[in-house]
Every structure is written in structure tokens, then in C-alpha cells.
PDB file of N, CA and C in Angstrom:
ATOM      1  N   UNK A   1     -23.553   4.235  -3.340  1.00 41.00           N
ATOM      2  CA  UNK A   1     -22.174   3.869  -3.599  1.00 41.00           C
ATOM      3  C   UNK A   1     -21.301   5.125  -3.521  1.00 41.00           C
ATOM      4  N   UNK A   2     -20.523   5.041  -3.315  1.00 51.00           N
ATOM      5  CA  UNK A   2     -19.199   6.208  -2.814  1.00 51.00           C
ATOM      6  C   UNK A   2     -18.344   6.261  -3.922  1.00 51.00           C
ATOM      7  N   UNK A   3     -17.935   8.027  -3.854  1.00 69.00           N
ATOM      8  CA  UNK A   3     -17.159   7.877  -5.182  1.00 69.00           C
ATOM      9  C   UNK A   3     -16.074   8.937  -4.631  1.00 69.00           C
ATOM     10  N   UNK A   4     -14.874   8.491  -5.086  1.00 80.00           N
ATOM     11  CA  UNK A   4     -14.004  10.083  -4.606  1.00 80.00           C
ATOM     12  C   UNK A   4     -14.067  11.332  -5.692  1.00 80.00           C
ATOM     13  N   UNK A   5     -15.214  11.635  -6.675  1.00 84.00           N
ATOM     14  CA  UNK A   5     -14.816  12.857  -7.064  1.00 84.00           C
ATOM     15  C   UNK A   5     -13.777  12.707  -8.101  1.00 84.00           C
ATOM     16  N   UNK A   6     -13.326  12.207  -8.607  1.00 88.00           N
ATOM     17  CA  UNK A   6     -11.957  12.657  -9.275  1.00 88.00           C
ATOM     18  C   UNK A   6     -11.772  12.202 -10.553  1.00 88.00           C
ATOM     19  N   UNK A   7     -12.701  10.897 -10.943  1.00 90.00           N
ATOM     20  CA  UNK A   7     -13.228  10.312 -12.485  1.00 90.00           C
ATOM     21  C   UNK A   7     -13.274  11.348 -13.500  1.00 90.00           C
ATOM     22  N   UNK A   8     -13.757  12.230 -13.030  1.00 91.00           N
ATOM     23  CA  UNK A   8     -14.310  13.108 -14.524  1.00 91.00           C
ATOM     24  C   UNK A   8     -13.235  13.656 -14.431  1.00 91.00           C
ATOM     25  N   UNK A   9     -12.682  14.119 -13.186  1.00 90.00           N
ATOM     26  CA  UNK A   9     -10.933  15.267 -13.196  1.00 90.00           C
ATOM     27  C   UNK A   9     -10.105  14.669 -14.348  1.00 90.00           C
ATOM     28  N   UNK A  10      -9.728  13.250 -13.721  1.00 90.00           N
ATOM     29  CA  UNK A  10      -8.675  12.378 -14.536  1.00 90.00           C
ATOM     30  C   UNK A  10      -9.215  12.247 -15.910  1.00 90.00           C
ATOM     31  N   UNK A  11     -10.356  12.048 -16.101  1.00 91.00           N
ATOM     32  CA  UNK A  11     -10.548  12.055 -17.893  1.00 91.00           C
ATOM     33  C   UNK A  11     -10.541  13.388 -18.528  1.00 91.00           C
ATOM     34  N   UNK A  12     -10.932  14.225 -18.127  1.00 91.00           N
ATOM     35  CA  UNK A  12     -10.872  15.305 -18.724  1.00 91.00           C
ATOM     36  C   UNK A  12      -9.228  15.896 -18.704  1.00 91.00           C
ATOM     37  N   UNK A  13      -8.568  15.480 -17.630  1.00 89.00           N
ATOM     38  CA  UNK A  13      -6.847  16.249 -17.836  1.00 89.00           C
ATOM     39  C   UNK A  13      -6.152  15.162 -19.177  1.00 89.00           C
ATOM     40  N   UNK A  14      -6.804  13.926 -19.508  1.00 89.00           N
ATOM     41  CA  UNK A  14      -6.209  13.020 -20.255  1.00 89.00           C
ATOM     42  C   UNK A  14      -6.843  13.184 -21.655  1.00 89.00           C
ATOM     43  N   UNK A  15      -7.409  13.868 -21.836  1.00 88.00           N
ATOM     44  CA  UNK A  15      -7.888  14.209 -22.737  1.00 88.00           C
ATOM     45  C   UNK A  15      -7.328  15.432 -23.935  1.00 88.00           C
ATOM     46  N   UNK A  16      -6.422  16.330 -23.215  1.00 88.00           N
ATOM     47  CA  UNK A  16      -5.190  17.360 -23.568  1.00 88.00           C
ATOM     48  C   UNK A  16      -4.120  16.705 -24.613  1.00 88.00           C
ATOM     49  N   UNK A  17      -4.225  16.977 -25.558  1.00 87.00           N
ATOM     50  CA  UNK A  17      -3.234  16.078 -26.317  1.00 87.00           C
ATOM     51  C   UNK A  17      -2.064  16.875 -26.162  1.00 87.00           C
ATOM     52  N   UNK A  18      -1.770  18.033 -25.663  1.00 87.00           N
ATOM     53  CA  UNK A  18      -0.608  19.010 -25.791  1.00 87.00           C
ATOM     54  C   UNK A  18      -0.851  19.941 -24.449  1.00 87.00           C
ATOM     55  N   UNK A  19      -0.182  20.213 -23.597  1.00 83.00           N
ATOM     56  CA  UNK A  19       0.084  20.964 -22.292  1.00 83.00           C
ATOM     57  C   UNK A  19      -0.734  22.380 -22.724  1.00 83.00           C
ATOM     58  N   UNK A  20      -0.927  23.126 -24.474  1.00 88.00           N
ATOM     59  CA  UNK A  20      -0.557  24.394 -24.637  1.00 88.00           C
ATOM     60  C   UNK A  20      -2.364  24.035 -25.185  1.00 88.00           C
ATOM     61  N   UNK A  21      -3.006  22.721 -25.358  1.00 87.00           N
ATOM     62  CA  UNK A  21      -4.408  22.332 -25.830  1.00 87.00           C
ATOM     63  C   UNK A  21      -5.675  23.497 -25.104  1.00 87.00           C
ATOM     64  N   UNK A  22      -6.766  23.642 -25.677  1.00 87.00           N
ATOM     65  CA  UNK A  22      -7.562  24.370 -24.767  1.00 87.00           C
ATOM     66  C   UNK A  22      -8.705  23.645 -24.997  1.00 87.00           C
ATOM     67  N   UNK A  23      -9.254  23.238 -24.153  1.00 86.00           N
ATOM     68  CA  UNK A  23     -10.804  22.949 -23.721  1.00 86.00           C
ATOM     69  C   UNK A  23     -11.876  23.400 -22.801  1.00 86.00           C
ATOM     70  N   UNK A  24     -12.930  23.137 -23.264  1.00 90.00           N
ATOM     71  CA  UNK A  24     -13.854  23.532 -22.046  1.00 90.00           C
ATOM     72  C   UNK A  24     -14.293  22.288 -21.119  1.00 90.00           C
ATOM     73  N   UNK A  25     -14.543  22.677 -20.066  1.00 92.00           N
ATOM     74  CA  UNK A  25     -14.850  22.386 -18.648  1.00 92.00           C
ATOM     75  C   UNK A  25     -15.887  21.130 -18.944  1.00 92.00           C
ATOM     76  N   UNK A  26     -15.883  19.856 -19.339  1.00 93.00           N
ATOM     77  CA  UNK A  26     -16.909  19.204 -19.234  1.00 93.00           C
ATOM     78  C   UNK A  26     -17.741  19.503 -18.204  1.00 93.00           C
ATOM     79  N   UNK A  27     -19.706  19.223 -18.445  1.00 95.00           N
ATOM     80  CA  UNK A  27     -20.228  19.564 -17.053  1.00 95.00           C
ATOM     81  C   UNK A  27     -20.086  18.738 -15.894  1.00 95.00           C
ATOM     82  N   UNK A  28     -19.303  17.393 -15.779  1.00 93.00           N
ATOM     83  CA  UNK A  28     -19.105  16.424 -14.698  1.00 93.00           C
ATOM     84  C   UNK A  28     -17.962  16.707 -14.497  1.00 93.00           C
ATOM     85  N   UNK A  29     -17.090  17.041 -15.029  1.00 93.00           N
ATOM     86  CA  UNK A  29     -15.464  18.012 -13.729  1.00 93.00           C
ATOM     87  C   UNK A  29     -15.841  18.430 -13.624  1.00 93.00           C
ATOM     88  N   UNK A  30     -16.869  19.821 -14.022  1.00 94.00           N
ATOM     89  CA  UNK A  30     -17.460  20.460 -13.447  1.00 94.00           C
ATOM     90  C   UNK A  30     -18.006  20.600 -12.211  1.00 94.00           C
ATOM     91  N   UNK A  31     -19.083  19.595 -11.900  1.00 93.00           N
ATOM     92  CA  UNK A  31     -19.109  19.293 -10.824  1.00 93.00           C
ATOM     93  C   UNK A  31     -18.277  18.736 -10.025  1.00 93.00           C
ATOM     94  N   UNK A  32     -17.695  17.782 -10.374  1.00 92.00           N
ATOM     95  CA  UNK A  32     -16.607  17.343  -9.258  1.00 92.00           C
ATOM     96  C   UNK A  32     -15.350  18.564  -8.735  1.00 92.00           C
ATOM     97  N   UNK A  33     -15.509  19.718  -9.465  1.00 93.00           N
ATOM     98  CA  UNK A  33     -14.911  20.713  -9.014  1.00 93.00           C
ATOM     99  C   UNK A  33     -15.807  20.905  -7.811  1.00 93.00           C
ATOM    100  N   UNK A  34     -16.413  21.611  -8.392  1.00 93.00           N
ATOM    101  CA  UNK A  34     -17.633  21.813  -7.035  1.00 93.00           C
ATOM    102  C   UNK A  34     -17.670  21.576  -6.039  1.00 93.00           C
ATOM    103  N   UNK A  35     -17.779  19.901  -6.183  1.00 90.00           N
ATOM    104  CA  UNK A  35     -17.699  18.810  -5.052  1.00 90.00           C
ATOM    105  C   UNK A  35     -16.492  19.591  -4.121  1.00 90.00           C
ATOM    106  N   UNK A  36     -15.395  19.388  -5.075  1.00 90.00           N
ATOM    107  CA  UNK A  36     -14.420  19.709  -3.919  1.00 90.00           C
ATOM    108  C   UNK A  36     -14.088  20.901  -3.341  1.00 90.00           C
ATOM    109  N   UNK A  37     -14.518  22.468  -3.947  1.00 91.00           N
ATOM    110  CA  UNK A  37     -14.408  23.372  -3.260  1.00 91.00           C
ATOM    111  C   UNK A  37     -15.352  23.406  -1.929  1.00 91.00           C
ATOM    112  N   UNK A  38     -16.687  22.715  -2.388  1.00 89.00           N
ATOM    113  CA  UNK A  38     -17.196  22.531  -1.031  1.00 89.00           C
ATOM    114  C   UNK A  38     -17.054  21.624   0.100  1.00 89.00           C
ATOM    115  N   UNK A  39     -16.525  20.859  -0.153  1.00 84.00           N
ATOM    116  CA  UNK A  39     -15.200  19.834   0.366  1.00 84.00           C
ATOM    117  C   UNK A  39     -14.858  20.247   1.523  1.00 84.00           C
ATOM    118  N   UNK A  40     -14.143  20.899   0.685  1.00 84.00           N
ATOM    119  CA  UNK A  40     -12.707  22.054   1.496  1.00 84.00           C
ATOM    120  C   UNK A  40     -12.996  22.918   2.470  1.00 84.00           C
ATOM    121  N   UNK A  41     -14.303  23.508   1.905  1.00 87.00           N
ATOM    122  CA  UNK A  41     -14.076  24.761   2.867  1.00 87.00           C
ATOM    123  C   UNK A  41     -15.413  24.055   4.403  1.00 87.00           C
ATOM    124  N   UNK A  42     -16.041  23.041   4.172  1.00 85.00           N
ATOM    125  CA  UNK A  42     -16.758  22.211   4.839  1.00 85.00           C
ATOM    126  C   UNK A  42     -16.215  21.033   5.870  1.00 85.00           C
ATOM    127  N   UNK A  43     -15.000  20.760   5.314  1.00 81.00           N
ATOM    128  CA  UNK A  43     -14.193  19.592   6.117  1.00 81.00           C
ATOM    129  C   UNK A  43     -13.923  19.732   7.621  1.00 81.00           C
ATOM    130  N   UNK A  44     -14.305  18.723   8.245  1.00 81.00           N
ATOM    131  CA  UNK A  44     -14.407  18.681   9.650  1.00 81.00           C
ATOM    132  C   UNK A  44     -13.280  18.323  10.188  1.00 81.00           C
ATOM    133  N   UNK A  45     -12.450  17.371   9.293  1.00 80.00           N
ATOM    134  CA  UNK A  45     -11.056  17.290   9.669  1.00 80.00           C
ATOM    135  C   UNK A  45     -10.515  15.613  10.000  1.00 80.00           C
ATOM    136  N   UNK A  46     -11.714  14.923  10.202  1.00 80.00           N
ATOM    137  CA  UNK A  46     -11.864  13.319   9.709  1.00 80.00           C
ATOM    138  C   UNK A  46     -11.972  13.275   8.132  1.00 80.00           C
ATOM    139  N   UNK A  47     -10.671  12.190   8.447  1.00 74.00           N
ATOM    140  CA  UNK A  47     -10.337  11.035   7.148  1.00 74.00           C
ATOM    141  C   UNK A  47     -11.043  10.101   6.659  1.00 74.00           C
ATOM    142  N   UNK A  48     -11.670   9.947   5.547  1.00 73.00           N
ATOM    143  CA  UNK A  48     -12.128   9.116   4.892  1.00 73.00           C
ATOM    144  C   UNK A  48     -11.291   7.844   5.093  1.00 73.00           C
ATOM    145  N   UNK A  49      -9.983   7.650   4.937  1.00 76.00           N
ATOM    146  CA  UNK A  49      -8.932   6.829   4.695  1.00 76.00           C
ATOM    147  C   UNK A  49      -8.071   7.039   5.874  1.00 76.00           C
ATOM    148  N   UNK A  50      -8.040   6.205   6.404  1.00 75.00           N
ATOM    149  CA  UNK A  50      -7.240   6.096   7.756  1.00 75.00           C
ATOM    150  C   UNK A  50      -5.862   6.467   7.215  1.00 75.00           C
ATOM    151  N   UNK A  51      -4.871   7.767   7.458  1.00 77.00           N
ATOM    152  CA  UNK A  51      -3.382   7.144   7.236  1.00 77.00           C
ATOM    153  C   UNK A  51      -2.664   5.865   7.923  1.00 77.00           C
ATOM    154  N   UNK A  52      -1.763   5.595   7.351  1.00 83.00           N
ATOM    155  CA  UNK A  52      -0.686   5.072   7.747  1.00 83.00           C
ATOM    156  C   UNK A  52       0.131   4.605   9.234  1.00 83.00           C
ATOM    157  N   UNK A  53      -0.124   3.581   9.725  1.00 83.00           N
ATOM    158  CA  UNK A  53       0.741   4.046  11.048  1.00 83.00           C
ATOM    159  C   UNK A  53       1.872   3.717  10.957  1.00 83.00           C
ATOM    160  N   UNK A  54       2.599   4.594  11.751  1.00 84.00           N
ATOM    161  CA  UNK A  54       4.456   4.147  11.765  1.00 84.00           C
ATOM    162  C   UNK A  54       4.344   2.841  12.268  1.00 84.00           C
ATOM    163  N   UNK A  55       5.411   2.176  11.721  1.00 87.00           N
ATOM    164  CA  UNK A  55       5.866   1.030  12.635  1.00 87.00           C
ATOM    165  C   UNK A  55       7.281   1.094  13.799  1.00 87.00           C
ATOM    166  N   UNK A  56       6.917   0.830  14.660  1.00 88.00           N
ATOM    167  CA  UNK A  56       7.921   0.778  15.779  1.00 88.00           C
ATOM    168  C   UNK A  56       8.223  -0.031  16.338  1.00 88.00           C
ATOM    169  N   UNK A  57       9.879  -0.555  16.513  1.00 91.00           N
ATOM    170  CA  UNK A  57      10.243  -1.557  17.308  1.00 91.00           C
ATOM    171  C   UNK A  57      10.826  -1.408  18.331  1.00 91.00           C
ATOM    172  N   UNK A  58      10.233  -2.225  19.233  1.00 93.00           N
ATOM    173  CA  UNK A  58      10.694  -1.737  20.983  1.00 93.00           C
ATOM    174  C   UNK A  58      11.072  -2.896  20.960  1.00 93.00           C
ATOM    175  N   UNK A  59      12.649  -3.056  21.773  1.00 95.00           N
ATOM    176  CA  UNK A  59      13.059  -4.443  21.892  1.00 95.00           C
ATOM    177  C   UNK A  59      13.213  -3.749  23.834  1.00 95.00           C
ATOM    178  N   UNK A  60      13.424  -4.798  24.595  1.00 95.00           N
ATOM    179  CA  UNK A  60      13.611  -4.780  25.985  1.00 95.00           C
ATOM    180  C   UNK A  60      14.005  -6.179  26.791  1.00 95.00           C
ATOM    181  N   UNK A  61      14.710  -5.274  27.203  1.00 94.00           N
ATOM    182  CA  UNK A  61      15.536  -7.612  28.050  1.00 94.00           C
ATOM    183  C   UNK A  61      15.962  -6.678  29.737  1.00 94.00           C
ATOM    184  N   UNK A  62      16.012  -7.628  30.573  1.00 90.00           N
ATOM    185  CA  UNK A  62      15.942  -7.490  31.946  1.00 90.00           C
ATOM    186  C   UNK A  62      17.516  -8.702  32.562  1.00 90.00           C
ATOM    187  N   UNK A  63      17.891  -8.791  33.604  1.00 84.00           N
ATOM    188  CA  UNK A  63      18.998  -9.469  33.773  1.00 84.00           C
ATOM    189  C   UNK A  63      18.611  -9.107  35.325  1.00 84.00           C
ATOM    190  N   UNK A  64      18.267 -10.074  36.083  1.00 74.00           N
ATOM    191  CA  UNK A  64      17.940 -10.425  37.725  1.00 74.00           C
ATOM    192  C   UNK A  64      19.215  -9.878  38.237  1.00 74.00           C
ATOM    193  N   UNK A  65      20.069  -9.610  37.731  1.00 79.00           N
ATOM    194  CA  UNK A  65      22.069  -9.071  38.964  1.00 79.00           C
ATOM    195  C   UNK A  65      22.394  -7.991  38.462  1.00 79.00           C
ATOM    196  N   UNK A  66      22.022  -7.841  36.902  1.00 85.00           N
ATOM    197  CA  UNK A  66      22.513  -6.626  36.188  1.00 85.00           C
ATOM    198  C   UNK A  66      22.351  -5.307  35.945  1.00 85.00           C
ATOM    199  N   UNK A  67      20.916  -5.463  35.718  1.00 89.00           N
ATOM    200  CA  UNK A  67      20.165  -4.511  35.028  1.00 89.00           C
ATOM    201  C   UNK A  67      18.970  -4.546  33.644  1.00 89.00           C
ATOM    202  N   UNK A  68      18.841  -3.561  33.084  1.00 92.00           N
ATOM    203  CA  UNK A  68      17.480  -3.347  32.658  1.00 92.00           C
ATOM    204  C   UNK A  68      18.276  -2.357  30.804  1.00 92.00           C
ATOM    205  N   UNK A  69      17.712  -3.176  29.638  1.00 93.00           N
ATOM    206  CA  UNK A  69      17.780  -2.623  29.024  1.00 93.00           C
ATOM    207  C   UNK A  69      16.903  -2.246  27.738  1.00 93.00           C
ATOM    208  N   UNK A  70      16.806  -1.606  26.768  1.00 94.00           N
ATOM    209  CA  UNK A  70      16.185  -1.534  25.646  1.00 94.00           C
ATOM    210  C   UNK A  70      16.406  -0.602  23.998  1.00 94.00           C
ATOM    211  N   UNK A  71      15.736  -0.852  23.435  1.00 95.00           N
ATOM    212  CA  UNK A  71      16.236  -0.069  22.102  1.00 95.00           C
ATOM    213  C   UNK A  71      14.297   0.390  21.653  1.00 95.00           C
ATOM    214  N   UNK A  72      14.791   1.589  21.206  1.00 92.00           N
ATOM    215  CA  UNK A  72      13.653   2.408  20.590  1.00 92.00           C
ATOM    216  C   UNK A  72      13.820   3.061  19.026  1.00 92.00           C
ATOM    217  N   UNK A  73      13.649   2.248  17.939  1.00 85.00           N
ATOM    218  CA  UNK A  73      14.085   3.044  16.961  1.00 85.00           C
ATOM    219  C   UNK A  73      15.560   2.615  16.920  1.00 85.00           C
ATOM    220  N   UNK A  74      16.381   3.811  17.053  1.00 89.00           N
ATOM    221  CA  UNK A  74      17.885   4.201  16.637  1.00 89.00           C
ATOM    222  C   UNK A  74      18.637   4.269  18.319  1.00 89.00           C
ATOM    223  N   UNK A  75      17.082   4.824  19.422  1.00 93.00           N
ATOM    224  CA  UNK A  75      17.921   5.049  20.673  1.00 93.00           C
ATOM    225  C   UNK A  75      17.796   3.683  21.234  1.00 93.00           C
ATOM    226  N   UNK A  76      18.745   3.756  22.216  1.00 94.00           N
ATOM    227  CA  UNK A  76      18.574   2.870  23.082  1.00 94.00           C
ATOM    228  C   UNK A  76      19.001   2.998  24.864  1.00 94.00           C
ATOM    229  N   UNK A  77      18.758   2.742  25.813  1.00 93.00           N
ATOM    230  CA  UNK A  77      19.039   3.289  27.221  1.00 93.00           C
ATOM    231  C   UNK A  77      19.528   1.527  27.754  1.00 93.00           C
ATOM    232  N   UNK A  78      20.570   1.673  28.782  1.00 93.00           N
ATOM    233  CA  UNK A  78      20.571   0.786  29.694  1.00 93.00           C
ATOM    234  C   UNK A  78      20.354   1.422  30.819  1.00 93.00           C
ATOM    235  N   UNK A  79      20.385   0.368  32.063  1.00 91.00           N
ATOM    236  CA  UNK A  79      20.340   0.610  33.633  1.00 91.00           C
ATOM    237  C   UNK A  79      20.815  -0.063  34.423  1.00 91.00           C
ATOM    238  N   UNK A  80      21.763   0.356  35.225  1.00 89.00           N
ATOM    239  CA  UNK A  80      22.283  -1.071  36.326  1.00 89.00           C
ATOM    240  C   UNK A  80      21.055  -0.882  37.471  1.00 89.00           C
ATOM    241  N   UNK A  81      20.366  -2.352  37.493  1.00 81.00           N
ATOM    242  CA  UNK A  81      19.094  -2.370  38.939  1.00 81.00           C
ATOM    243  C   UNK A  81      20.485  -2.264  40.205  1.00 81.00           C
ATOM    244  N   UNK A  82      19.732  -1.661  41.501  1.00 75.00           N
ATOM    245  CA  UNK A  82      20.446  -1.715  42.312  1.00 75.00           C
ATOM    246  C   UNK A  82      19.999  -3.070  43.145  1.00 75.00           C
ATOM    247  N   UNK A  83      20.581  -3.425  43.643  1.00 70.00           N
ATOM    248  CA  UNK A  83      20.314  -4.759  44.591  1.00 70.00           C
ATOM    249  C   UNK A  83      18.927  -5.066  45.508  1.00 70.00           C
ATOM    250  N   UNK A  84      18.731  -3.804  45.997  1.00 66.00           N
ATOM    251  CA  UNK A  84      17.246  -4.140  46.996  1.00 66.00           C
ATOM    252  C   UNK A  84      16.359  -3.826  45.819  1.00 66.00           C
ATOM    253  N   UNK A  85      16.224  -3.907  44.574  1.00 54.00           N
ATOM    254  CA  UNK A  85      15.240  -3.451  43.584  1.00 54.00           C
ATOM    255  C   UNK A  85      15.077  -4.967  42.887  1.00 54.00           C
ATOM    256  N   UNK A  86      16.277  -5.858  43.281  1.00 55.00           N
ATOM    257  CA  UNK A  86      16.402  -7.495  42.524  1.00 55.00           C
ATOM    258  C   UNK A  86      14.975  -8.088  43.398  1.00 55.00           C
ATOM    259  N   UNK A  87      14.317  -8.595  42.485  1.00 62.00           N
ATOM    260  CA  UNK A  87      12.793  -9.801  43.093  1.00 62.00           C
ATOM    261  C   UNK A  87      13.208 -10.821  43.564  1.00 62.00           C
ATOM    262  N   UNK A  88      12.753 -11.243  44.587  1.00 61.00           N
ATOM    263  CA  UNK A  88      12.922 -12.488  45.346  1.00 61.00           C
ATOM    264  C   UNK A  88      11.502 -13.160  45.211  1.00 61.00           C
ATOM    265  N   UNK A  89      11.723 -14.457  45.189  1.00 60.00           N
ATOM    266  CA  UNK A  89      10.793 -15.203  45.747  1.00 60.00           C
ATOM    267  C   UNK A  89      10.923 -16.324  46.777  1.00 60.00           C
TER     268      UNK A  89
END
């Protein structure tokens, strides 16, 4: 079973009744310190956790006499088609 490391962190920082409190190092932050300095200096550079992907909206519309347009985000471009570029069938 998979664990991120960080159980014993979070109990042991919640455990401080006062910012100015002093304790010692339980031996399981302890290790989960560990864990993560070797973590760090070991990391290949793959994510456990996929981020986030942006979402993007591409809108686009076409007009057979007119032209060619669209929006990206905030930009957007038009185009007048020139005539021998109009499809026939």
C-alpha cells in the first residue's frame, strides 16, 4: 500500500501547542524526513500525480463566400478566403 510520507509530519507539527513549544523528533517523522531528503535528491522528475491540464476553448466557423474564422482563449484571427480557394462540388 502507498503512502505519501507526510502522516507522522502532520501529527507531529499538530502536536505544538505554542509556535515557541519544543519537542523532539518522533522516530516516524523521523523517518518520513528521511524519506524525503532521499526523495529529493533521487527524483527522476515523474509525477506521482498527474498535474492539472489547462482547459482551452477553440471556437472556429468557416463561411463558403467569406472567409474563415476563430477564437483562442482571449485571441481571436479572421480571414477573407479568396475565391479560387471556395470548394466546389
Amino acid at each position: 500500500m502507498a503512502r505519501a510520507f507526510l502522516r507522522s509530519l502532520y501529527d507531529f507539527q499538530s502536536s505544538f501547542p505554542s509556535p515557541f513549544s519544543h519537542r523532539r523528533i518522533p522516530r516516524s517523522a523521523r523517518r518520513d524526513i528521511e524519506w524525503w531528503s532521499m526523495f529529493a535528491v533521487n527524483w527522476n522528475g515523474i509525477h506521482f500525480i498527474a498535474p492539472e491540464r489547462a482547459i482551452i476553448d477553440v471556437f472556429t466557423d468557416a463561411s463558403g463566400t467569406k472567409g474563415i474564422g476563430g477564437i483562442l482563449g482571449s485571441d481571436w484571427f479572421s480571414i477573407c478566403t479568396p475565391r479560387r480557394s471556395t470548394w466546389h462540388s
